[in-house]
CSV table of C-alpha atoms in Angstrom, one decimal:
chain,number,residue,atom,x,y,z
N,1,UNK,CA,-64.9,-4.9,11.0
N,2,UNK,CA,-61.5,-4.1,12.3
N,3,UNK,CA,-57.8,-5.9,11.5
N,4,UNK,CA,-57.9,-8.4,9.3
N,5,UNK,CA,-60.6,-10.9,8.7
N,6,UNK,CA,-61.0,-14.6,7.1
N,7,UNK,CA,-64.0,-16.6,5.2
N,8,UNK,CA,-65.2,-18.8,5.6
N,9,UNK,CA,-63.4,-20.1,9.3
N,10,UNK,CA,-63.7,-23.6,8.9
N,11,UNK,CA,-63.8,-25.8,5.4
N,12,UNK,CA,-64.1,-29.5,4.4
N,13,UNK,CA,-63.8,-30.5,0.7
N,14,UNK,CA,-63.5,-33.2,-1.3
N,15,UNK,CA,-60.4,-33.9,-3.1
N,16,UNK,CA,-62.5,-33.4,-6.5
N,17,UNK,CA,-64.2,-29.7,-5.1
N,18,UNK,CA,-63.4,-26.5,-6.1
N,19,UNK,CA,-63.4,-23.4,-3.1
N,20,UNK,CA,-61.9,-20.1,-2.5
N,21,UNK,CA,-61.0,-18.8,0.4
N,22,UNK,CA,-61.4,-14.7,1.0
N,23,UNK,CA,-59.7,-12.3,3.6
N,24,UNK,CA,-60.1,-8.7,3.5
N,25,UNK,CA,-58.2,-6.2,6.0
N,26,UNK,CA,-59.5,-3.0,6.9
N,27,UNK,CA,-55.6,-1.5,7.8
N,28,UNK,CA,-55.0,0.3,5.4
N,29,UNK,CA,-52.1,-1.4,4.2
N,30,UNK,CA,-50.0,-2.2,0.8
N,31,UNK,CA,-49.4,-5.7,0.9
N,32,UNK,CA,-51.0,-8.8,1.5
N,33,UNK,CA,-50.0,-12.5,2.2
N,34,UNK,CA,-50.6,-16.1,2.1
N,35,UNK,CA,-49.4,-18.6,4.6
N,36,UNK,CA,-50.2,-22.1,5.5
N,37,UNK,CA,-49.6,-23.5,9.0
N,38,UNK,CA,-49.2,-27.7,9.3
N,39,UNK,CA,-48.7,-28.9,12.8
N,40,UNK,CA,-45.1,-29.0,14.0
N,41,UNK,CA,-43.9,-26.7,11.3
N,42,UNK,CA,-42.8,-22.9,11.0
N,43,UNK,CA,-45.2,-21.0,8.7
N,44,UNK,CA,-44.5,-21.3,5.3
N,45,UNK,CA,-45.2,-18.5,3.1
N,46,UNK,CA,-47.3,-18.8,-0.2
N,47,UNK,CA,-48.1,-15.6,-2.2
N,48,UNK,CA,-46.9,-12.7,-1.6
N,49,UNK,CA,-49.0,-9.3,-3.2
N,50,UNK,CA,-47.7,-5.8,-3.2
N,51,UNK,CA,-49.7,-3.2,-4.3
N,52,UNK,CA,-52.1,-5.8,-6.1
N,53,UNK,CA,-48.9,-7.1,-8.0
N,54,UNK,CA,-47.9,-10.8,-6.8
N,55,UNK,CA,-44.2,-10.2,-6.0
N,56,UNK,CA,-43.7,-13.8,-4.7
N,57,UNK,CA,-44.7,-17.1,-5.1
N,58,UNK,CA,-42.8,-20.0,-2.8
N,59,UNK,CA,-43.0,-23.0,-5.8
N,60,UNK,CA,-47.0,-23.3,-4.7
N,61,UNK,CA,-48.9,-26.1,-6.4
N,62,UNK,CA,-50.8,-24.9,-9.0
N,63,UNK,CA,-54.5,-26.4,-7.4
N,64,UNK,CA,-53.6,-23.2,-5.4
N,65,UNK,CA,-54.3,-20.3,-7.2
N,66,UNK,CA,-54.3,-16.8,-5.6
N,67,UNK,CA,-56.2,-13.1,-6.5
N,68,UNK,CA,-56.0,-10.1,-5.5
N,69,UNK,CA,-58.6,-7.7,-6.8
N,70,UNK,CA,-57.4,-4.6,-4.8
N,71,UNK,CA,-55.0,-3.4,-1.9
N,72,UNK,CA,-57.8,-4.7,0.7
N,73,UNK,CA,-58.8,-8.0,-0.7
N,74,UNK,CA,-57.5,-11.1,-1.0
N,75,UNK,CA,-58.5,-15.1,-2.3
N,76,UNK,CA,-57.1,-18.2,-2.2
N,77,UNK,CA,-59.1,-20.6,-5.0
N,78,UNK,CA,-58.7,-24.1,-4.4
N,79,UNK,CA,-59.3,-26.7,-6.8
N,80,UNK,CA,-58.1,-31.3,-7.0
N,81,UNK,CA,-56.7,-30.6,-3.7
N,82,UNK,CA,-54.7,-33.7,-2.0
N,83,UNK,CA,-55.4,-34.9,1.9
N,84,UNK,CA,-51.9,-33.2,2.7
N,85,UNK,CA,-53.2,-30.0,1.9
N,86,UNK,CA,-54.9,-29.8,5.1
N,87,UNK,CA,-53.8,-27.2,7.2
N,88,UNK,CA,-54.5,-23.7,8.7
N,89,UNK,CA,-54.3,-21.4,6.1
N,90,UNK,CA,-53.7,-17.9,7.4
N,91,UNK,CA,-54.1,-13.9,5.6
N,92,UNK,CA,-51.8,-11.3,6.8
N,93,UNK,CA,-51.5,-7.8,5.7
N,94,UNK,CA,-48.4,-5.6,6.0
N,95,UNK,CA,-47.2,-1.9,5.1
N,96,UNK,CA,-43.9,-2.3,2.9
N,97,UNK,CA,-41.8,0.0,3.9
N,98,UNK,CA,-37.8,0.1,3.7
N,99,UNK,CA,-37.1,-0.1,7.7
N,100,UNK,CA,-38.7,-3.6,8.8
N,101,UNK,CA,-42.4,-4.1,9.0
N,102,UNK,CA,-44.5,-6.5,10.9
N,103,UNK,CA,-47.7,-8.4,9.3
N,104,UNK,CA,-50.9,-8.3,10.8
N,105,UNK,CA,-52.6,-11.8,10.3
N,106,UNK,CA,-56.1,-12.9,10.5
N,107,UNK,CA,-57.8,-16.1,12.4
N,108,UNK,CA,-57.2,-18.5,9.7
N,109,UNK,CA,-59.1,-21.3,7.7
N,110,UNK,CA,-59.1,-24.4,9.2
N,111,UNK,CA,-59.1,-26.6,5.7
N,112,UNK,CA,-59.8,-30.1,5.6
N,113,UNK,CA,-59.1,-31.9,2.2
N,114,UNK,CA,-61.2,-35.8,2.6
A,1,UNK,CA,-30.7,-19.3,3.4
A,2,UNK,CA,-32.4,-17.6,7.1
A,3,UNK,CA,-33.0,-19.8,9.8
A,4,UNK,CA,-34.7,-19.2,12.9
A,5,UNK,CA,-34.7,-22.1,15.9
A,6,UNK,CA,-37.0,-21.6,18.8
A,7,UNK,CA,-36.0,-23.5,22.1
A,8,UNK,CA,-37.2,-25.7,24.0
A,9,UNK,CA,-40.3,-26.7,22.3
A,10,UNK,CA,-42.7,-26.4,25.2
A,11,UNK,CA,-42.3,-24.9,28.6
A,12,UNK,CA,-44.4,-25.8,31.7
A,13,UNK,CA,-44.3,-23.0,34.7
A,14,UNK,CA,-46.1,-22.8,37.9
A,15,UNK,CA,-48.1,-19.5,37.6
A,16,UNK,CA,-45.5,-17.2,39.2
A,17,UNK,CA,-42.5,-19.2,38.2
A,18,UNK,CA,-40.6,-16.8,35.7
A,19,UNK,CA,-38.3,-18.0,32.4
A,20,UNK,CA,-37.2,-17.3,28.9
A,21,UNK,CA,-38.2,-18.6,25.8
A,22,UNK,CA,-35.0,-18.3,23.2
A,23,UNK,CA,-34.9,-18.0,19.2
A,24,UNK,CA,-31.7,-17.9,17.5
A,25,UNK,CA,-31.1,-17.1,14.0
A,26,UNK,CA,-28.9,-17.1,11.4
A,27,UNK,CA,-29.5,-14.0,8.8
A,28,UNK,CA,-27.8,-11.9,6.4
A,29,UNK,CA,-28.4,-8.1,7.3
A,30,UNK,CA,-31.2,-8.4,9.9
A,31,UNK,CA,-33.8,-5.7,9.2
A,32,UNK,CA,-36.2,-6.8,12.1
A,33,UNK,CA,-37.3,-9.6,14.9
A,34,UNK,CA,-40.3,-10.2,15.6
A,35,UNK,CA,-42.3,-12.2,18.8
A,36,UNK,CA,-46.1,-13.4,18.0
A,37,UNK,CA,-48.6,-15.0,20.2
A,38,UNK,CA,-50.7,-17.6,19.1
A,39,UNK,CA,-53.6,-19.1,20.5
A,40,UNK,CA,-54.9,-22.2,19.6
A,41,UNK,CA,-57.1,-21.8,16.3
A,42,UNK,CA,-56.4,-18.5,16.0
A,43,UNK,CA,-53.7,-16.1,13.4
A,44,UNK,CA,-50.8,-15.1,15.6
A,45,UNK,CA,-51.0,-12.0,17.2
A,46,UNK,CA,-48.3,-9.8,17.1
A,47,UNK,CA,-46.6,-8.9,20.2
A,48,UNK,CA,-43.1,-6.8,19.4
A,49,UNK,CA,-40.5,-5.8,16.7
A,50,UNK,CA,-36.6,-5.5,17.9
A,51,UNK,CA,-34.6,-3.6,15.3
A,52,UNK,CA,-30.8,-3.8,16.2
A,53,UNK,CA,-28.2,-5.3,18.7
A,54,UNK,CA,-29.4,-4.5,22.6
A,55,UNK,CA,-32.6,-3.1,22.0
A,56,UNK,CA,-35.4,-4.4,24.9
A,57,UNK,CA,-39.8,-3.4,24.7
A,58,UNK,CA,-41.7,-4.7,27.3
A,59,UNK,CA,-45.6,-5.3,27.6
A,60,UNK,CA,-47.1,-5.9,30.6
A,61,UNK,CA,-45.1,-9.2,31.9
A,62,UNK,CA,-43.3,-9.9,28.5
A,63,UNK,CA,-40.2,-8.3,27.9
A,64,UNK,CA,-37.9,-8.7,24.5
A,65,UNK,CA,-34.4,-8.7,24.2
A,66,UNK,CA,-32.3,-8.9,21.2
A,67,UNK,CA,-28.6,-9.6,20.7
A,68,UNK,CA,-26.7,-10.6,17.0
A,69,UNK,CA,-27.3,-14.0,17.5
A,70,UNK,CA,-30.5,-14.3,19.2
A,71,UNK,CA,-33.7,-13.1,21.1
A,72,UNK,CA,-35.2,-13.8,24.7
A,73,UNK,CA,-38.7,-13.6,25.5
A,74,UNK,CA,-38.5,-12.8,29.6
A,75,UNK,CA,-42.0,-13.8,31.1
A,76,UNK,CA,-42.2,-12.1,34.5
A,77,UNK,CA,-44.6,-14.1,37.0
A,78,UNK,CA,-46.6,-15.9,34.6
A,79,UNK,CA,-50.2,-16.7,34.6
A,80,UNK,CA,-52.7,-19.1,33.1
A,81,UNK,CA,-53.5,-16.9,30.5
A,82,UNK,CA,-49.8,-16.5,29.3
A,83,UNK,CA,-50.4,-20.0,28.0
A,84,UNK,CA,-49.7,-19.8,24.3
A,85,UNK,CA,-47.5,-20.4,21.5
A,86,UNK,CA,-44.7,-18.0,21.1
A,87,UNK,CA,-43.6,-17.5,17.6
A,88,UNK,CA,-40.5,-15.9,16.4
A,89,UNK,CA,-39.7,-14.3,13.1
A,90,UNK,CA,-37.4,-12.6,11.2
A,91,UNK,CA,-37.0,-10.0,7.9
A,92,UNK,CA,-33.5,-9.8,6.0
A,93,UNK,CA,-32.4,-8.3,3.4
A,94,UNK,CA,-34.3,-6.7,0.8
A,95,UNK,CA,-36.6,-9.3,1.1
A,96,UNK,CA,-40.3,-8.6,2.0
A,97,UNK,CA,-40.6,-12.2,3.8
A,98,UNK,CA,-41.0,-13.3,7.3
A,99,UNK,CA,-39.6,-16.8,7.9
A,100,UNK,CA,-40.9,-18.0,11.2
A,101,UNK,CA,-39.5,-20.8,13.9
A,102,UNK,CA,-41.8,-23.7,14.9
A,103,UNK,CA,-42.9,-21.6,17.9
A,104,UNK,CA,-42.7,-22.7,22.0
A,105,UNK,CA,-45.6,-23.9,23.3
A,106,UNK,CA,-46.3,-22.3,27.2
A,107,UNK,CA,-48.1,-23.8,29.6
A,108,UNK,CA,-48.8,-21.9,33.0
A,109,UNK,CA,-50.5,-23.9,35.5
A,110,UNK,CA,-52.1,-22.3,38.4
């Protein structure tokens, strides 16, 4: 496995289900990120882990709960989700460094909350 | 707060037909720009990073220019297989976080 890769691709659950999501990245890097796409909107960022330390968290529901075991590994566990959760929910994986520092992201979850 | 407007939405070209996708921001102490492709149902793949004030990188018919106000994406005689969305992104501050546009969606017909 190379970059960075996403479990299971493509989800429907019920609004009562509980799921996690995995990514892993084989890149070597120190920090990893959540981010859900919705149609017509920029990315919004999640959770943000640094060195298996969550450094950020953008006022996330609490039916979204994120771990992060190690530098490489990364879940998302989902639980009483609401139909407007449905999105594209997409890993990345970064090397923090001072200078600026692009993130590498995986193909994505395609959730659907019924 | 950092904003980041990508314009126009979507772009129809001829194959051939060159043009300029544009994504202005607003930011306090840029760090770093950033271009992505994204295809559809894919993670966006990521194309270049543009540090400072006049800096350009090209990749094959893509080239990226940066100014203090804004970025170009040039595409040089486009083909069907440039069709994407564009995204654009940028990192500020001491802050570890991307914020993203809502992307240009290209279409190149042949």
């Amino acid at each position: 496995e190379t970059g960075v890769t996403q479990t299971p691709r493509h989800l429907v659950m019920g609004m009562t289900n509980k799921k996690s999501l995995k990514c892993e990245q084989h890149l070597g890097h120190n920090a990893m990120y959540w981010y859900k796409q919705s149609a017509k909107k920029p990315l919004e960022l999640m959770f943000v882990y640094s060195l298996e330390e969550r450094v950020e968290n953008n006022s996330v529901p609490s039916r979204f709960s994120p771990e992060c075991p190690n530098s490489s590994h990364l879940f998302l566990h989902l639980h009483t989700l609401q139909p407007e959760d449905s999105a594209l929910y997409l890993c990345a994986s970064s090397q923090m460094r001072l200078a600026a520092y692009e993130q590498y992201f995986g193909p994505g979850t395609r959730l659907t909350v019924t | 707060e950092d904003q980041v407007t990508q314009s126009p939405e979507a772009l129809r070209l001829q194959e051939g037909e060159s043009s300029s996708l544009n994504c202005s921001y607003t930011v306090s102490g840029l760090r770093g720009l950033f271009w992505y492709r994204q295809d559809p149902g894919k993670g966006p793949e990521f194309l270049f990073t543009l540090y400072s004030a006049g800096e350009e990188k090209e990749k094959e018919r893509l080239k990226a220019t940066l100014t203090k106000k804004e970025s170009f994406l040039h595409i040089t005689a486009p083909k069907p297989e440039d069709s994407a969305t564009y995204l654009c992104a940028v990192q500020a501050g001491a802050n570890s976080k991307l914020t993203f546009g809502k992307g240009i969606t290209l279409s190149v017909r042949p």
